[in-house]
Short mmCIF file of C-alpha atoms and ligand atoms in Angstrom, two decimals:
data_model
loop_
_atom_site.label_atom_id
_atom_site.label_comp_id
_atom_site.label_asym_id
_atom_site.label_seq_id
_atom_site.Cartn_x
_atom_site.Cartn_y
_atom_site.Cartn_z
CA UNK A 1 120.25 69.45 116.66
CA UNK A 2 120.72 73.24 118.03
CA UNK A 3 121.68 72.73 121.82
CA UNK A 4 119.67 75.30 124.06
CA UNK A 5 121.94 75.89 127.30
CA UNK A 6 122.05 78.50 129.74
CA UNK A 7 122.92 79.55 133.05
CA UNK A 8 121.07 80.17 135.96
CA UNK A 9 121.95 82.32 138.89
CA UNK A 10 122.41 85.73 140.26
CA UNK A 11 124.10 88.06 139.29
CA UNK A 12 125.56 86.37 136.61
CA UNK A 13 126.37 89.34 134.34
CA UNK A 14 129.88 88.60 134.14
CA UNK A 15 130.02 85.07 134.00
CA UNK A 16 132.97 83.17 132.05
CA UNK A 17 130.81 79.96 131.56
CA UNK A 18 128.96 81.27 128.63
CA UNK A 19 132.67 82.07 127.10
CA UNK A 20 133.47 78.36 127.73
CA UNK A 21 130.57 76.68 126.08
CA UNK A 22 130.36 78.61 123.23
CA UNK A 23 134.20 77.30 122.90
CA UNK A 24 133.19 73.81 123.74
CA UNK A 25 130.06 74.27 120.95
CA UNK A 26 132.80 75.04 118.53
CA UNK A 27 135.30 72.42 119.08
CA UNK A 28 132.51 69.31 118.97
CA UNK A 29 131.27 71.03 115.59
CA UNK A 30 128.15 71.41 117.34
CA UNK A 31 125.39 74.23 116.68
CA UNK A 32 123.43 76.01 119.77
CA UNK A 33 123.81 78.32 121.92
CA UNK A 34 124.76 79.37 126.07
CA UNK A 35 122.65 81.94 127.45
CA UNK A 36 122.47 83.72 130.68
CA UNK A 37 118.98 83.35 132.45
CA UNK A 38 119.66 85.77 135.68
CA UNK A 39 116.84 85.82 138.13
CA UNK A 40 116.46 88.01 140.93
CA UNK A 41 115.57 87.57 144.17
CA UNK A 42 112.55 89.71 143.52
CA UNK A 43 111.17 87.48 140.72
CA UNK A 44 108.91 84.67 140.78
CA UNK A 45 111.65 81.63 140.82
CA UNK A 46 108.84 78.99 139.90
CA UNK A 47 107.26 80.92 136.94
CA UNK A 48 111.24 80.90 135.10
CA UNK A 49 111.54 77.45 135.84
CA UNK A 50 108.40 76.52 134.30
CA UNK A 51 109.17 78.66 131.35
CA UNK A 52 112.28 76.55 130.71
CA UNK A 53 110.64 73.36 131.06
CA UNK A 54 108.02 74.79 128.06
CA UNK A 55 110.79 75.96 126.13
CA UNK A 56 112.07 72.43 126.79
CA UNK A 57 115.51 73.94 127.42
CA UNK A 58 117.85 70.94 126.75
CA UNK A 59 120.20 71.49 129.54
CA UNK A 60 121.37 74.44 131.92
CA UNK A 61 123.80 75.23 134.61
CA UNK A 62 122.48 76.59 138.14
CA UNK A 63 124.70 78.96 140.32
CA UNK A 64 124.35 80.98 143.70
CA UNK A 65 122.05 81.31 145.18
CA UNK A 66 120.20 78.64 143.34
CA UNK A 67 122.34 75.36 143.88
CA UNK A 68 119.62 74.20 146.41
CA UNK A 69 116.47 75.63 145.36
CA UNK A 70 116.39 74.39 142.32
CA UNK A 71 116.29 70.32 143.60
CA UNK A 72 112.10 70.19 144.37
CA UNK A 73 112.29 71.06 140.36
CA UNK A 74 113.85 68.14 139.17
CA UNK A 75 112.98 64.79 138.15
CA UNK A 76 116.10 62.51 139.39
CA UNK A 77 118.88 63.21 141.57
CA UNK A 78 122.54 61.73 140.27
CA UNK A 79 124.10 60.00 143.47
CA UNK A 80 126.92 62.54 144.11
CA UNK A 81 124.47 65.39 143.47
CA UNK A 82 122.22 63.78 146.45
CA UNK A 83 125.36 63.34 148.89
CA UNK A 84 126.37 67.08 148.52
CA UNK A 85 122.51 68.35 148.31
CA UNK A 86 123.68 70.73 145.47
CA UNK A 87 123.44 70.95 141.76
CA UNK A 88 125.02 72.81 139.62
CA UNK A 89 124.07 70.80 136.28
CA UNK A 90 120.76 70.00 134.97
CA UNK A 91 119.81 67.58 131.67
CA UNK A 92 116.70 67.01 129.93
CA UNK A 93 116.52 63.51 129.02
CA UNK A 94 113.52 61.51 127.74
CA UNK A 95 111.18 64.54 129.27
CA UNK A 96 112.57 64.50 132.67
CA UNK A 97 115.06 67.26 134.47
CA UNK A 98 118.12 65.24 135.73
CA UNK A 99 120.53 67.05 138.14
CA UNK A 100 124.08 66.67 138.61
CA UNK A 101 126.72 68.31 140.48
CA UNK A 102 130.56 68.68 138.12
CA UNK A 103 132.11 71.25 140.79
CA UNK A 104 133.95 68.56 143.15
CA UNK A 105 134.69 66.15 140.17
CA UNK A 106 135.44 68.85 137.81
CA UNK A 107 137.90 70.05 140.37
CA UNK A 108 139.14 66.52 140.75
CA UNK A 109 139.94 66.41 137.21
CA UNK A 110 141.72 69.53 137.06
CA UNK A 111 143.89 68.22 139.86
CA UNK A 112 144.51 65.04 138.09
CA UNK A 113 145.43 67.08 134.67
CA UNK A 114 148.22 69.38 136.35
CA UNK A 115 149.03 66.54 138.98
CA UNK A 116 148.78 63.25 137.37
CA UNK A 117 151.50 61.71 139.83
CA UNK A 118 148.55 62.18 142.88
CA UNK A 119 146.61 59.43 141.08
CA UNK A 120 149.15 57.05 140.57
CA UNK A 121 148.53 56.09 143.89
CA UNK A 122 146.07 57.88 146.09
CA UNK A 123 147.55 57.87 149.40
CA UNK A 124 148.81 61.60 149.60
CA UNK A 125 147.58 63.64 152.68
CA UNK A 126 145.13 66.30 151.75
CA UNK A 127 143.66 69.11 153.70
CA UNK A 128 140.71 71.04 152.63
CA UNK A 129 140.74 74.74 153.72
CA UNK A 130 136.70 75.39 154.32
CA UNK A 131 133.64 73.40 154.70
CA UNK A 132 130.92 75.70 152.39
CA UNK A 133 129.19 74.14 149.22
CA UNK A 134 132.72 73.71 147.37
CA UNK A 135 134.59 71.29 150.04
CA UNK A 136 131.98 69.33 150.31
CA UNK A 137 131.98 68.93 146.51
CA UNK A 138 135.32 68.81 146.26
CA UNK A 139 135.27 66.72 149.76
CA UNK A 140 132.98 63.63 148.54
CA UNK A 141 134.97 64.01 144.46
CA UNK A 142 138.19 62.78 146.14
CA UNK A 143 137.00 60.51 148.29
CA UNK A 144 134.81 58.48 146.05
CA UNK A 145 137.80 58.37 143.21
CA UNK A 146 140.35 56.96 145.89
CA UNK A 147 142.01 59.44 148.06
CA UNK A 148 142.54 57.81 151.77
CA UNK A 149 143.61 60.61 154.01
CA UNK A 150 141.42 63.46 153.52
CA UNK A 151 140.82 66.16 156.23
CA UNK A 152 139.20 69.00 156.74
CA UNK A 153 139.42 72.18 158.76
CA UNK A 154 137.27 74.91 158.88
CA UNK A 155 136.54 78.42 161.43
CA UNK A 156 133.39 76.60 162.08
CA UNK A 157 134.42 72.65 163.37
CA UNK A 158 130.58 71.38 163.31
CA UNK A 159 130.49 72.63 159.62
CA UNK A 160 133.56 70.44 159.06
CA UNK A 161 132.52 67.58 160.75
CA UNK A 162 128.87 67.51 158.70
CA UNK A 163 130.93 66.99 155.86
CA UNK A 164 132.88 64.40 157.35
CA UNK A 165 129.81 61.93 157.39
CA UNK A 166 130.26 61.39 153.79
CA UNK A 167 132.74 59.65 154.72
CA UNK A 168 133.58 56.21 152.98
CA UNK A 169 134.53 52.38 154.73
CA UNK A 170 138.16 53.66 153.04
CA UNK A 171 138.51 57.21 154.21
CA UNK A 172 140.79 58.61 157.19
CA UNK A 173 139.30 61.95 158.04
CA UNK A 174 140.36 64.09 161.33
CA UNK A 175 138.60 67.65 161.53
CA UNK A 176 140.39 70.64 162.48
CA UNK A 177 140.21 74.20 163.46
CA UNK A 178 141.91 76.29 161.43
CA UNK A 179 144.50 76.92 164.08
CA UNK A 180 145.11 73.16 164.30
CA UNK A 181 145.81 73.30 160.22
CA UNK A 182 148.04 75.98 160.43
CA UNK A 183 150.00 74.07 162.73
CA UNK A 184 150.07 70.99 161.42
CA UNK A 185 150.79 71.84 157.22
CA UNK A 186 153.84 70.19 157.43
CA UNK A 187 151.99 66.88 157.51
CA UNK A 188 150.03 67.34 154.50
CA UNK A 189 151.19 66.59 150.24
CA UNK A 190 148.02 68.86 148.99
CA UNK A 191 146.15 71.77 150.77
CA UNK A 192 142.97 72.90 149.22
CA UNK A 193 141.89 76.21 150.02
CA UNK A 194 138.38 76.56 149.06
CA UNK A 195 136.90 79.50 151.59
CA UNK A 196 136.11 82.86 149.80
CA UNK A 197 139.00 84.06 151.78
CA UNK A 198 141.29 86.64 149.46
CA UNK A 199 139.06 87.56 146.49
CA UNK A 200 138.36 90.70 145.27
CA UNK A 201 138.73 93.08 146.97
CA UNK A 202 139.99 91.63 149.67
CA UNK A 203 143.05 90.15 147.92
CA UNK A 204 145.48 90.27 150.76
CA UNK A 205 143.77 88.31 153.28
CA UNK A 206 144.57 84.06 153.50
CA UNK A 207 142.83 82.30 155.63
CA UNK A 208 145.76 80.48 157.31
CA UNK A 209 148.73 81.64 158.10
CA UNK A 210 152.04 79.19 156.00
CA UNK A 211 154.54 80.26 157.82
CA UNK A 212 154.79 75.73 158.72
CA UNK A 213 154.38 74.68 154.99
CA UNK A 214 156.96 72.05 153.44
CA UNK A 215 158.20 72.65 149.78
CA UNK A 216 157.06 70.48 147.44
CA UNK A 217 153.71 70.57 148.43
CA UNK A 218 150.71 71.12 146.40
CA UNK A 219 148.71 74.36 146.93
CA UNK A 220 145.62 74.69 145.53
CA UNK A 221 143.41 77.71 145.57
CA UNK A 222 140.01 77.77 144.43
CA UNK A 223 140.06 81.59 144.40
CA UNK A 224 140.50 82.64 140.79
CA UNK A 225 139.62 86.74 141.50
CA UNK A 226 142.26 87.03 141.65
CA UNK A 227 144.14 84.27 139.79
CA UNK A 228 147.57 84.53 141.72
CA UNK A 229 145.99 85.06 145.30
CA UNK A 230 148.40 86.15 148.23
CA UNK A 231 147.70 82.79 149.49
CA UNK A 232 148.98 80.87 146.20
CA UNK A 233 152.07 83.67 146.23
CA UNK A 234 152.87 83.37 149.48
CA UNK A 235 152.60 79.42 148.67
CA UNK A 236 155.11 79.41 145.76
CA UNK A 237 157.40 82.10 147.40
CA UNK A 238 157.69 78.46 149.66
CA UNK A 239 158.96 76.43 147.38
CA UNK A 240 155.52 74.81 147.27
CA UNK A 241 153.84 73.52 143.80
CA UNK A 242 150.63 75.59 143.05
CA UNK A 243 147.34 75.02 141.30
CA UNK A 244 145.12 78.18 140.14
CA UNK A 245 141.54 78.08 140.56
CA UNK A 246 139.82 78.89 136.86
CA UNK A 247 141.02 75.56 135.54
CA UNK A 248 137.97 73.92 138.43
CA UNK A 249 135.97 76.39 136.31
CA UNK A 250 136.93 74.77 133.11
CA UNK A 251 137.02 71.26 134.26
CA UNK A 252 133.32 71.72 135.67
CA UNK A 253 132.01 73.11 132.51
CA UNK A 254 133.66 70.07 130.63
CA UNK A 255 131.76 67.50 132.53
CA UNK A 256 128.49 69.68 132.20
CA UNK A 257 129.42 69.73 128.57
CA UNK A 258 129.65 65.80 128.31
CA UNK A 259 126.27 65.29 130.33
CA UNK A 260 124.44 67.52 127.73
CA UNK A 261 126.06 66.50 124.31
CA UNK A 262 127.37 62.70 125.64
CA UNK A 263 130.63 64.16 123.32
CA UNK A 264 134.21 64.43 125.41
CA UNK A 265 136.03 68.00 124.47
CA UNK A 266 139.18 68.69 125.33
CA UNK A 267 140.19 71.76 127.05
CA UNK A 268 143.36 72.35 125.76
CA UNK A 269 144.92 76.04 125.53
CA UNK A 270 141.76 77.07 127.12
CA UNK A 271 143.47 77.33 130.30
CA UNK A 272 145.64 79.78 129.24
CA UNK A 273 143.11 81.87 127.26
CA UNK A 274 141.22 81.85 130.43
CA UNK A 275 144.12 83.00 132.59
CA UNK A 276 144.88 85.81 130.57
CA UNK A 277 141.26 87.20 130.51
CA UNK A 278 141.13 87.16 134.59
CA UNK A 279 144.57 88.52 134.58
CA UNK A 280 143.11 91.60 132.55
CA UNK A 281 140.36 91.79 134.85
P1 LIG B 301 130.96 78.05 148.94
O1 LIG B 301 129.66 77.38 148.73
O2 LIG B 301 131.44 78.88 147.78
O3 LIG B 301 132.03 77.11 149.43
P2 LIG B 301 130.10 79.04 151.51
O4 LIG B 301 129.20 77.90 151.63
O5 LIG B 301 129.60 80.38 151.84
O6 LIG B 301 130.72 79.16 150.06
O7 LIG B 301 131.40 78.70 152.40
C1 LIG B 301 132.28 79.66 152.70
C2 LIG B 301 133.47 79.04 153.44
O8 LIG B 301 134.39 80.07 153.64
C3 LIG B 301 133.15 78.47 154.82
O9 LIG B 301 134.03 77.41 155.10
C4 LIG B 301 133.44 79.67 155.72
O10 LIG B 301 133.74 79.35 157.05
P3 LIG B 301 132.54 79.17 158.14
O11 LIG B 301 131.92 77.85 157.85
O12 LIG B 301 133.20 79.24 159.45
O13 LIG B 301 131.60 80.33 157.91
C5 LIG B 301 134.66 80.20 155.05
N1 LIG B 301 134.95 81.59 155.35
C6 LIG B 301 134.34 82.69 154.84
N2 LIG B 301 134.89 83.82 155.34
C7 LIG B 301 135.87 83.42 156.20
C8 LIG B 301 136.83 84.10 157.02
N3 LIG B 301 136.88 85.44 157.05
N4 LIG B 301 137.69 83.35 157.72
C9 LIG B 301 137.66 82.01 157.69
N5 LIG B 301 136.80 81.31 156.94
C10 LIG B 301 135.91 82.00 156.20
#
């Protein structure tokens, strides 16, 4: 079969997904193709959806601002796509739209490939930086594969403690200002930072202060415009252990890929093909 995939989103112009599926296409030895389906505010959103559904597009990808609007659309709801009330994923599959959401788990699972040690035994101390879309997918993904102590801090508290209700019986979650965080790094194995806090072209902001970090500890930054933020720098300057943000961007795309073809790829040296295109951005 020729796989029809696409994204959906705007502005999508310069997106890197349809770069990784066409890679993914290639290493399964499977034929179709990735497009980009941008649609502006200005259009009508309904009419493009129904266009897809004639076209019987066999599976697409849904970005901002879309992640939400696109749920009255679709047929079933997968269960971690219905905690975080966000997809980012859609299948067809015996006539019926299916959405998922790969962000959290896909970040998960770049975590687990650079960190394999964390899920050994899942009782390191994690702090999310942020409570937007991301943490919570990234929130509920570590909590449902095991991770105990997982806490969140955010500029807005009542945004951190909505996400703190997906909470499970296991989980030990305290909510924080970011204030509180800063002052209490030392406490954590893994910080998170998932806020839009240091892209382009604001690259020398971080949200938090690390003046109180430990070495050793794992600094994660979902930032990848650019790849080495000033938060990650300032991080490994530390002594700390870092984790760039394109390889959630991979990982994502590689459970999308699986839900669409039911074939595993591996990602390999795609990592660092990736890196060095965003480092020539
Ligand atoms: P996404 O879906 O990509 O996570 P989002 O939902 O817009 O994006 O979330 C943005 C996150 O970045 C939020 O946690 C936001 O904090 P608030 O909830 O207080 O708005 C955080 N954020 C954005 N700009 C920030 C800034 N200048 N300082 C601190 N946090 C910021």
């Amino acid at each position: 079969m020729m796989y029809q995939l696409g994204l959906i989103g705007y502005p999508i112009k310069h997106s890197l997904s349809p770069w990784i599926h066409e890679h993914f296409l290639k290493k399964t030895n499977l034929s179709g193709s990735y497009d980009i389906i941008e649609i502006s505010l200005e259009e009508n959103f309904s009419e493009r959806i129904q266009q897809l559904r004639d076209q019987q597009i066999d599976g697409f990808n849904i970005t901002v601002p879309y992640k939400q609007t696109i749920i009255p659309y679709l047929d079933e709801l997968d269960a971690n796509a219905k905690r975080i009330g966000a997809v980012n994923t859609v299948v067809l599959k015996d006539g019926k739209w299916i959405g998922y959401n790969t962000d959290g788990i896909g970040y998960v699972r770049s975590l687990e490939e650079a960190y394999p040690e964390l899920f050994t035994n899942k009782s390191s101390r994690v702090l999310l930086l942020g409570a937007g879309g991301a943490a919570r997918g990234i929130y509920d993904a570590l909590t449902t594969s095991g991770f105990t102590y997982v806490d969140l801090a955010n500029r807005t508290l009542s945004s951190a403690e909505e996400i703190a209700e997906l909470k499970l019986p296991h989980t030990k979650t305290k909510t924080f200002t970011l204030q509180e965080a800063e002052a209490r790094l030392a406490e954590y194995d893994v910080i998170i930072q998932t806020t839009s806090v240091g892209m382009k072209p604001h690259i020398d902001k971080m949200v938090i202060s690390l003046d109180h970090l430990k070495p050793e500890t794992i600094v994660s930054d979902i930032v990848y415009q650019p790849l080495e933020t000033t938060f990650l720098k300032t991080a490994q300057a530390k002594g700390a252990k870092i984790h760039y943000g394109h390889t959630m961007l991979l990982y994502q795309a590689q459970y999308a890929f699986e839900i669409w073809t039911n074939q595993q790829v591996e990602v390999g040296d795609m990592d660092e093909q990736l890196k060095s295109i965003l480092e020539g951005r």
